[in-house]
Amino acid sequence: KAGVTQTPRYLIKTRGQQVTLSCSPISGHRSVSWYQQTPGQGLQFLFEYFSETQRNKGNFPGRFSGRQFSNSRSEMNVSTLELGDSALYLCASNVGTGGYNEQFFGPGTRLTVL
Amino acid sequence: GNSVTQMEGPVTLSEEAFLTINCTYTATGYPSLFWYVQYPGEGLQLLLKATKADDKGSNKGFEATYRKETTSFHLEKGSVQVSDSAVYFCALSDRNFGNEKLTFGTGTRLTIIP
């Protein structure tokens, strides 16, 4: 069974630009969550999508957005990039029916903002 | 809100030493508890989990017991190996449908020297 895949793995952007990251969950998983990992703030929850609807949202500004497609693939977008957006962005998938809540993580996309 | 407090790192041990990484949590209700491990350049991998009080999660020689009375989930291993060098994250999640969010501790970097 293929794991969670994220593309691209590495990305370099400049301030003010926007970026789109992609995540393909494990087959059959309907929930996709996104996390930001930085040395200073650690792992922080961005949002979660389930059946194409945002179900949970963390405390990030509106520049961070996402969506989920009918095949459960998800994208997150960051507009007007700031230096502080440099981070490892991790995507996680799970079945989405609650209770157990085991999340399976992808390898991440390393975003560098110059 | 939910929170996880994790032992500050880094931790350096000799091979075959005993390992303990402390983790305590604050949560409403009865969360599920997890230990994740992150190897250099990779995403997070689930190491072990426990879903109710007094459950013991175990995997690859690592163990952790869900202690509701002390709100703790300490990670232990009797004899560490060089290959255990990684960053370890304690995490919790609500066990409710519709909330797949994980709350993480700050992570503990473990280095094992031969």
CSV table of C-alpha atoms in Angstrom, one decimal:
chain,number,residue,atom,x,y,z
A,1,LYS,CA,0.0,0.0,0.0
A,2,ALA,CA,1.5,3.3,-1.0
A,3,GLY,CA,2.1,5.8,1.7
A,4,VAL,CA,1.4,9.5,1.8
A,5,THR,CA,3.1,11.4,-0.9
A,6,GLN,CA,3.9,15.1,-1.0
A,7,THR,CA,5.1,17.3,-3.9
A,8,PRO,CA,7.4,19.0,-4.3
A,9,ARG,CA,9.9,18.0,-1.7
A,10,TYR,CA,11.8,21.2,-1.8
A,11,LEU,CA,10.7,24.7,-2.8
A,12,ILE,CA,12.5,28.1,-2.8
A,13,LYS,CA,10.4,31.2,-3.1
A,14,THR,CA,10.8,34.9,-2.5
A,15,ARG,CA,8.8,37.2,-0.2
A,16,GLY,CA,5.5,38.2,-1.6
A,17,GLN,CA,5.1,35.2,-3.9
A,18,GLN,CA,2.5,32.5,-3.4
A,19,VAL,CA,3.0,28.8,-3.3
A,20,THR,CA,0.9,25.6,-3.6
A,21,LEU,CA,1.8,22.3,-2.0
A,22,SER,CA,0.2,19.0,-2.8
A,23,CYS,CA,-0.6,15.9,-0.8
A,24,SER,CA,-1.9,12.5,-1.9
A,25,PRO,CA,-3.2,10.5,1.0
A,26,ILE,CA,-3.2,6.7,1.4
A,27,SER,CA,-5.8,5.0,-0.7
A,28,GLY,CA,-9.1,4.9,1.2
A,29,HIS,CA,-8.2,7.7,3.6
A,30,ARG,CA,-10.7,10.6,3.5
A,31,SER,CA,-9.1,12.9,6.0
A,32,VAL,CA,-6.0,15.0,5.2
A,33,SER,CA,-4.4,17.3,7.8
A,34,TRP,CA,-1.6,19.8,7.3
A,35,TYR,CA,1.1,20.8,9.9
A,36,GLN,CA,3.8,23.4,9.9
A,37,GLN,CA,7.1,22.4,11.5
A,38,THR,CA,9.6,25.1,12.5
A,39,PRO,CA,12.5,25.0,15.0
A,40,GLY,CA,11.0,27.8,17.0
A,41,GLN,CA,7.3,26.8,17.1
A,42,GLY,CA,7.5,23.1,16.7
A,43,LEU,CA,4.7,21.2,15.0
A,44,GLN,CA,1.5,23.3,14.6
A,45,PHE,CA,-1.8,22.2,13.1
A,46,LEU,CA,-2.9,24.2,10.1
A,47,PHE,CA,-6.2,22.6,9.0
A,48,GLU,CA,-7.9,19.3,8.3
A,49,TYR,CA,-10.1,18.4,5.3
A,50,PHE,CA,-12.6,15.6,5.2
A,51,SER,CA,-14.7,14.8,2.2
A,52,GLU,CA,-13.8,18.0,0.4
A,53,THR,CA,-14.8,20.1,3.4
A,54,GLN,CA,-12.6,21.9,5.9
A,55,ARG,CA,-13.4,20.3,9.2
A,56,ASN,CA,-10.9,21.9,11.6
A,57,LYS,CA,-8.7,24.9,11.5
A,58,GLY,CA,-5.7,26.0,13.5
A,59,ASN,CA,-4.6,29.5,14.4
A,60,PHE,CA,-3.0,30.7,11.2
A,61,PRO,CA,-3.7,33.8,9.2
A,62,GLY,CA,-6.0,33.8,6.2
A,63,ARG,CA,-2.9,33.7,3.9
A,64,PHE,CA,-2.9,30.0,4.6
A,65,SER,CA,-5.6,28.1,2.8
A,66,GLY,CA,-6.3,24.7,1.5
A,67,ARG,CA,-8.7,22.5,-0.4
A,68,GLN,CA,-9.5,18.8,-1.0
A,69,PHE,CA,-10.6,17.2,-4.2
A,70,SER,CA,-13.0,14.4,-4.7
A,71,ASN,CA,-10.2,11.8,-4.8
A,72,SER,CA,-9.1,13.0,-1.4
A,73,ARG,CA,-5.9,14.7,-2.7
A,74,SER,CA,-5.3,18.0,-1.0
A,75,GLU,CA,-3.5,21.2,-1.7
A,76,MET,CA,-2.5,24.0,0.6
A,77,ASN,CA,-1.7,27.5,-0.6
A,78,VAL,CA,0.2,30.2,1.1
A,79,SER,CA,-0.2,33.7,-0.4
A,80,THR,CA,2.1,36.7,0.1
A,81,LEU,CA,4.9,34.7,1.5
A,82,GLU,CA,6.8,36.0,4.5
A,83,LEU,CA,10.3,35.0,5.7
A,84,GLY,CA,8.6,33.3,8.7
A,85,ASP,CA,6.8,30.9,6.5
A,86,SER,CA,10.0,29.0,5.9
A,87,ALA,CA,9.2,25.6,7.3
A,88,LEU,CA,8.7,21.9,6.7
A,89,TYR,CA,5.1,21.4,5.8
A,90,LEU,CA,3.8,18.0,6.7
A,91,CYS,CA,0.6,16.3,5.4
A,92,ALA,CA,-1.0,13.5,7.3
A,93,SER,CA,-3.9,11.2,6.3
A,94,ASN,CA,-6.2,8.9,8.1
A,95,VAL,CA,-9.5,7.2,7.6
A,96,GLY,CA,-11.3,10.1,9.2
A,97,THR,CA,-13.9,8.3,11.2
A,98,GLY,CA,-12.6,9.2,14.6
A,99,GLY,CA,-11.9,7.2,17.7
A,100,TYR,CA,-8.5,5.8,16.9
A,101,ASN,CA,-7.1,8.8,15.1
A,102,GLU,CA,-3.9,7.3,13.8
A,103,GLN,CA,-2.3,9.7,11.4
A,104,PHE,CA,0.1,8.6,8.6
A,105,PHE,CA,2.6,11.3,7.6
A,106,GLY,CA,4.2,12.1,4.4
A,107,PRO,CA,7.9,13.1,4.0
A,108,GLY,CA,7.1,16.8,3.9
A,109,THR,CA,7.7,19.8,1.7
A,110,ARG,CA,10.6,22.0,2.7
A,111,LEU,CA,9.7,25.6,1.9
A,112,THR,CA,12.4,28.3,2.0
A,113,VAL,CA,11.4,31.9,1.6
A,114,LEU,CA,14.2,34.3,0.7
B,1,GLY,CA,-7.2,23.7,25.4
B,2,ASN,CA,-5.1,20.6,24.9
B,3,SER,CA,-1.3,20.7,25.5
B,4,VAL,CA,1.7,18.4,25.7
B,5,THR,CA,4.8,19.0,27.8
B,6,GLN,CA,7.8,17.1,26.8
B,7,MET,CA,11.2,16.6,28.3
B,8,GLU,CA,13.7,19.1,27.0
B,9,GLY,CA,16.5,17.8,24.9
B,10,PRO,CA,18.9,17.1,23.5
B,11,VAL,CA,19.5,13.7,25.1
B,12,THR,CA,22.8,11.9,24.5
B,13,LEU,CA,23.2,8.3,25.7
B,14,SER,CA,25.7,5.5,25.2
B,15,GLU,CA,24.6,2.4,23.3
B,16,GLU,CA,22.7,-0.1,25.5
B,17,ALA,CA,21.8,2.6,28.1
B,18,PHE,CA,18.3,2.9,29.5
B,19,LEU,CA,16.1,5.6,28.0
B,20,THR,CA,13.3,7.6,29.5
B,21,ILE,CA,11.7,10.6,27.8
B,22,ASN,CA,9.1,12.3,29.9
B,23,CYS,CA,5.7,13.4,28.6
B,24,THR,CA,2.8,14.9,30.4
B,25,TYR,CA,-0.4,16.3,29.0
B,26,THR,CA,-3.4,18.5,29.6
B,27,ALA,CA,-6.7,17.6,27.9
B,28,THR,CA,-10.4,17.6,28.3
B,29,GLY,CA,-12.0,14.2,28.2
B,30,TYR,CA,-10.0,11.1,27.4
B,31,PRO,CA,-7.5,11.7,24.6
B,32,SER,CA,-5.6,9.1,22.7
B,33,LEU,CA,-1.8,9.3,23.2
B,34,PHE,CA,1.0,8.8,20.7
B,35,TRP,CA,4.7,8.7,20.3
B,36,TYR,CA,6.0,9.7,16.9
B,37,VAL,CA,9.6,9.5,15.7
B,38,GLN,CA,11.3,11.6,13.0
B,39,TYR,CA,14.5,10.5,11.4
B,40,PRO,CA,16.7,13.1,9.6
B,41,GLY,CA,15.1,14.3,6.4
B,42,GLU,CA,11.9,12.4,6.9
B,43,GLY,CA,8.3,12.9,8.0
B,44,LEU,CA,6.9,11.5,11.2
B,45,GLN,CA,6.4,7.8,11.9
B,46,LEU,CA,4.0,6.5,14.5
B,47,LEU,CA,6.1,4.6,17.1
B,48,LEU,CA,3.4,3.5,19.5
B,49,LYS,CA,0.0,4.5,20.8
B,50,ALA,CA,-2.4,4.1,23.7
B,51,THR,CA,-6.1,4.9,23.5
B,52,LYS,CA,-7.3,4.5,27.1
B,53,ALA,CA,-6.1,4.6,30.7
B,54,ASP,CA,-3.6,1.9,31.7
B,55,ASP,CA,-3.0,0.8,28.1
B,56,LYS,CA,0.6,0.1,27.3
B,57,GLY,CA,1.8,0.8,23.8
B,58,SER,CA,4.9,-1.0,22.6
B,59,ASN,CA,7.0,-1.3,19.4
B,60,LYS,CA,10.6,-2.0,18.6
B,61,GLY,CA,11.5,-2.3,22.2
B,62,PHE,CA,9.9,1.0,23.2
B,63,GLU,CA,7.1,1.2,25.7
B,64,ALA,CA,4.8,3.8,27.2
B,65,THR,CA,1.9,3.5,29.6
B,66,TYR,CA,-1.1,5.8,29.6
B,67,ARG,CA,-1.3,7.1,33.2
B,68,LYS,CA,-4.5,9.0,33.7
B,69,GLU,CA,-3.9,9.8,37.4
B,70,THR,CA,-0.6,11.5,36.6
B,71,THR,CA,-1.6,12.6,33.0
B,72,SER,CA,1.6,11.1,31.7
B,73,PHE,CA,2.9,8.9,28.8
B,74,HIS,CA,6.6,8.5,29.4
B,75,LEU,CA,8.6,6.7,26.7
B,76,GLU,CA,11.1,4.0,27.8
B,77,LYS,CA,13.5,1.6,26.2
B,78,GLY,CA,15.7,-0.8,28.1
B,79,SER,CA,18.7,-0.8,25.7
B,80,VAL,CA,19.1,1.8,23.1
B,81,GLN,CA,20.9,1.4,19.8
B,82,VAL,CA,22.7,3.9,17.5
B,83,SER,CA,19.8,3.5,15.0
B,84,ASP,CA,17.4,4.9,17.7
B,85,SER,CA,19.0,8.4,17.1
B,86,ALA,CA,16.1,10.6,16.0
B,87,VAL,CA,13.7,13.2,17.3
B,88,TYR,CA,10.8,11.9,19.4
B,89,PHE,CA,7.4,13.6,19.7
B,90,CYS,CA,4.7,13.0,22.2
B,91,ALA,CA,1.2,13.8,20.9
B,92,LEU,CA,-2.4,13.6,21.8
B,93,SER,CA,-5.7,13.7,20.0
B,94,ASP,CA,-9.3,14.0,21.0
B,95,ARG,CA,-11.2,10.8,20.4
B,96,ASN,CA,-14.2,12.4,18.8
B,97,PHE,CA,-15.4,12.0,15.3
B,98,GLY,CA,-14.7,15.1,13.4
B,99,ASN,CA,-11.5,16.1,15.3
B,100,GLU,CA,-8.4,14.5,13.8
B,101,LYS,CA,-6.1,17.2,15.1
B,102,LEU,CA,-2.9,16.2,16.8
B,103,THR,CA,-1.4,18.3,19.5
B,104,PHE,CA,2.4,17.8,19.8
B,105,GLY,CA,5.1,18.3,22.3
B,106,THR,CA,8.2,20.2,21.4
B,107,GLY,CA,10.2,17.1,20.5
B,108,THR,CA,13.2,15.5,22.1
B,109,ARG,CA,16.4,15.0,20.0
B,110,LEU,CA,18.0,11.7,21.0
B,111,THR,CA,21.6,10.9,20.0
B,112,ILE,CA,23.1,7.5,20.8
B,113,ILE,CA,26.9,7.1,20.7
B,114,PRO,CA,28.6,3.8,20.1
